[in-house]
Coordinates of C-alpha atoms in Angstrom, one line a residue:
S1 CA -54.0 -82.3 18.5
Q2 CA -50.6 -80.7 17.6
G3 CA -49.0 -84.1 18.0
S4 CA -50.8 -85.5 14.9
R5 CA -51.7 -84.5 11.4
S6 CA -54.7 -82.6 12.6
P7 CA -53.1 -79.2 12.0
L8 CA -52.6 -80.2 8.3
V9 CA -56.4 -80.5 8.0
K10 CA -57.0 -77.4 10.0
W11 CA -54.7 -75.4 7.6
Y12 CA -56.9 -76.3 4.7
L13 CA -60.1 -75.5 6.6
Y14 CA -58.7 -72.1 7.6
E15 CA -57.5 -71.3 4.0
R16 CA -60.9 -72.1 2.6
G17 CA -62.9 -70.4 5.3
I18 CA -64.7 -73.6 6.2
E19 CA -66.4 -73.5 9.6
F20 CA -65.6 -76.4 11.9
K21 CA -65.8 -77.4 15.5
E22 CA -63.0 -79.3 17.3
A23 CA -64.1 -82.1 19.6
S24 CA -62.4 -84.4 22.1
P25 CA -60.5 -87.1 20.1
F26 CA -61.7 -89.9 22.3
P27 CA -63.9 -91.8 22.1
S28 CA -64.6 -91.7 18.4
N29 CA -65.7 -94.0 15.6
H30 CA -62.2 -94.1 14.2
P31 CA -61.4 -97.8 13.9
F32 CA -57.8 -97.3 15.2
Q33 CA -58.7 -94.5 17.7
Q34 CA -56.4 -92.0 16.1
V35 CA -56.6 -88.4 14.9
P36 CA -57.4 -86.6 12.7
F37 CA -61.0 -87.9 12.3
L38 CA -63.7 -85.9 10.6
K39 CA -67.4 -86.2 11.2
D40 CA -69.6 -84.3 8.8
G41 CA -73.2 -85.2 9.4
D42 CA -73.5 -88.9 8.8
C43 CA -70.2 -89.0 6.9
E44 CA -67.1 -90.1 8.8
V45 CA -63.6 -89.9 7.4
F46 CA -60.2 -90.8 8.8
E47 CA -56.6 -90.4 7.5
S48 CA -55.5 -86.8 6.7
G49 CA -55.2 -87.4 3.0
A50 CA -58.7 -88.9 2.7
I51 CA -60.0 -86.0 4.7
L52 CA -58.4 -83.4 2.4
L53 CA -59.8 -85.3 -0.6
Y54 CA -63.3 -85.2 1.0
L55 CA -63.1 -81.5 1.8
A56 CA -61.8 -80.6 -1.6
D57 CA -64.6 -82.5 -3.2
K58 CA -67.2 -80.8 -1.1
F59 CA -66.0 -77.2 -0.8
D60 CA -63.5 -76.5 -3.5
K61 CA -65.0 -75.2 -6.8
A62 CA -61.8 -76.1 -8.6
C63 CA -62.5 -79.8 -7.9
T64 CA -65.9 -80.1 -9.5
T65 CA -65.2 -82.8 -12.1
A66 CA -63.1 -85.9 -12.1
E67 CA -60.7 -84.2 -14.6
D68 CA -60.4 -81.2 -12.3
R69 CA -59.9 -83.2 -9.2
A70 CA -57.1 -85.3 -10.8
R71 CA -54.9 -82.2 -11.1
Y72 CA -54.9 -81.8 -7.3
T73 CA -55.6 -85.2 -5.8
K74 CA -52.5 -86.8 -7.4
W75 CA -50.3 -84.6 -5.3
I76 CA -52.2 -85.6 -2.1
V77 CA -51.6 -89.3 -3.0
W78 CA -48.0 -88.6 -3.9
A79 CA -47.4 -86.8 -0.6
N80 CA -48.8 -89.7 1.4
S81 CA -47.1 -92.5 -0.5
A82 CA -43.8 -91.1 -1.8
L83 CA -43.0 -87.9 0.1
D84 CA -43.8 -89.3 3.5
P85 CA -40.9 -91.9 3.5
I86 CA -38.5 -89.2 2.3
C87 CA -39.4 -86.8 5.1
F88 CA -39.7 -89.4 7.9
V89 CA -37.3 -92.4 8.2
E90 CA -38.9 -94.8 10.7
N91 CA -37.7 -97.8 12.7
E92 CA -39.4 -101.1 12.8
R93 CA -41.8 -99.8 15.5
G94 CA -42.9 -96.9 13.4
G95 CA -41.0 -94.3 15.3
V96 CA -39.3 -91.5 13.4
I97 CA -35.5 -91.7 13.6
G98 CA -34.4 -89.4 10.8
T99 CA -35.1 -87.8 7.4
R100 CA -33.8 -88.0 3.8
L101 CA -35.1 -84.5 3.0
D102 CA -31.5 -83.1 3.4
Q103 CA -30.2 -85.3 0.5
G104 CA -31.5 -82.9 -2.2
P105 CA -30.9 -83.9 -5.8
K106 CA -29.3 -87.2 -4.7
L107 CA -33.0 -88.3 -4.5
R108 CA -34.8 -88.1 -7.9
A109 CA -38.1 -87.1 -6.3
L110 CA -36.5 -84.1 -4.5
A111 CA -34.6 -83.1 -7.7
V112 CA -37.8 -83.1 -9.7
L113 CA -39.8 -81.2 -7.0
D114 CA -37.1 -78.6 -6.6
N115 CA -36.9 -78.1 -10.3
L116 CA -40.7 -77.7 -10.6
L117 CA -40.7 -75.2 -7.7
S118 CA -37.9 -73.2 -9.4
E119 CA -40.4 -72.4 -12.2
N120 CA -43.6 -72.2 -10.1
D121 CA -44.6 -70.7 -6.8
W122 CA -47.3 -73.3 -6.3
L123 CA -47.9 -76.9 -7.5
V124 CA -51.1 -76.2 -9.6
D125 CA -52.3 -73.0 -11.4
Q126 CA -49.9 -70.6 -9.6
D127 CA -52.1 -70.4 -6.5
L128 CA -52.2 -72.3 -3.2
S129 CA -54.4 -75.3 -3.4
V130 CA -55.2 -78.5 -1.6
A131 CA -52.2 -80.0 -3.4
D132 CA -49.9 -77.6 -1.6
I133 CA -51.6 -78.2 1.8
A134 CA -50.6 -81.9 1.5
V135 CA -47.1 -81.5 0.1
A136 CA -46.0 -78.5 2.2
S137 CA -47.4 -79.9 5.4
Y138 CA -45.1 -83.0 5.1
L139 CA -42.1 -80.9 4.2
N140 CA -42.7 -78.4 7.0
Y141 CA -43.0 -81.1 9.7
V142 CA -39.4 -82.0 9.2
P143 CA -37.8 -79.0 11.0
L144 CA -39.9 -79.8 14.0
F145 CA -38.1 -83.2 14.2
I146 CA -34.7 -82.0 13.1
P147 CA -34.3 -78.3 13.9
M148 CA -30.8 -78.0 12.4
I149 CA -31.6 -79.8 9.1
D150 CA -29.6 -78.6 6.1
L151 CA -31.9 -77.8 3.2
S152 CA -29.3 -76.0 1.2
L153 CA -29.3 -78.7 -1.6
S154 CA -32.9 -77.9 -2.3
P155 CA -33.2 -74.1 -2.3
H156 CA -36.5 -73.9 -4.2
I157 CA -38.1 -76.4 -1.8
A158 CA -36.8 -74.3 1.1
R159 CA -38.3 -71.2 -0.4
Y160 CA -41.6 -73.0 -0.9
M161 CA -41.6 -74.2 2.7
A162 CA -41.0 -70.7 4.0
Q163 CA -43.7 -69.1 1.8
C164 CA -46.2 -71.6 3.1
A165 CA -45.2 -71.2 6.7
R166 CA -45.6 -67.4 6.5
R167 CA -49.3 -67.7 5.6
D168 CA -51.7 -66.6 8.4
A169 CA -53.7 -69.8 8.0
F170 CA -50.6 -71.9 8.5
I171 CA -49.6 -70.1 11.6
S172 CA -53.2 -70.4 13.0
A173 CA -53.2 -74.1 12.3
F174 CA -49.7 -75.2 13.3
G175 CA -48.8 -72.5 15.9
Q176 CA -46.0 -70.0 16.1
G177 CA -43.4 -72.4 17.5
H178 CA -43.8 -74.7 14.5
T179 CA -43.7 -71.8 12.1
S180 CA -40.5 -70.4 13.7
A181 CA -38.8 -73.8 13.4
V182 CA -39.6 -73.9 9.6
L183 CA -38.5 -70.3 9.0
S184 CA -35.3 -70.8 10.9
A185 CA -34.4 -74.0 8.9
T186 CA -35.3 -72.4 5.6
E187 CA -33.4 -69.1 6.3
R188 CA -30.2 -71.1 6.8
A189 CA -30.7 -72.8 3.5
L190 CA -31.4 -69.5 1.7
N191 CA -28.7 -67.7 3.5
P192 CA -25.5 -69.8 3.4
S193 CA -23.6 -67.4 5.6
L194 CA -25.6 -68.6 8.6
S195 CA -24.0 -71.3 10.7
L196 CA -25.5 -74.8 10.7
G197 CA -24.1 -75.5 14.1
K198 CA -22.1 -78.6 15.2
G199 CA -22.7 -82.2 14.3
E200 CA -22.6 -84.3 11.2
G201 CA -24.4 -82.4 8.4
G202 CA -25.7 -80.0 11.0
R203 CA -28.2 -82.6 12.2
T204 CA -29.6 -82.2 15.7
Y205 CA -32.5 -84.5 16.4
N206 CA -35.4 -83.2 18.5
N207 CA -36.0 -86.4 20.4
N208 CA -39.0 -84.9 22.2
F209 CA -41.0 -85.4 19.0
F210 CA -39.7 -88.8 17.9
G211 CA -42.4 -91.4 18.1
G212 CA -44.8 -88.7 19.3
L213 CA -45.9 -87.1 16.1
F214 CA -48.3 -88.7 13.6
Q215 CA -49.6 -91.4 16.0

């Protein structure tokens, strides 16, 4: 489902060349009847972060020991626990009502991430990994919610978002429309001469997605 975190998992599957088959999401053994939900033989996994951890453990040769896995899995946990509430501000019902991703260095987490990406193309070992799948997916969902988001305060994050969105596997997983939204937002950040449009901070909320994504 494009209205869930399923494309995040599919991106990793495509990048690693892991064969998979999509099935109808309902009914399933997911205790909350949500997606994504992975069934691999007798093993069943829900929650996108947990699915990424499982797939990396099983298919990624870089994650063969506990020490190796720790270099990658800490970023998956950070994305789910710390980056999520920056990217998606929710109301009391769990509906997305905004973002803090446009605050740049005002938020320590974004300042640290932007600085890290100023010195590195990728989060681990100068190559795309499961760590980037988790972090970049959260970042790249934001322009789908807020098409006119101003990312100019975090130029290295914007560059990172764009380089991920241009990957063939990303386009296959998320679709051309999603990819175009990311590239449009990041191009404005990296090319200040482009207009942000009208409205406070250039924000235009795409209400068609509010409350509909990540259910």
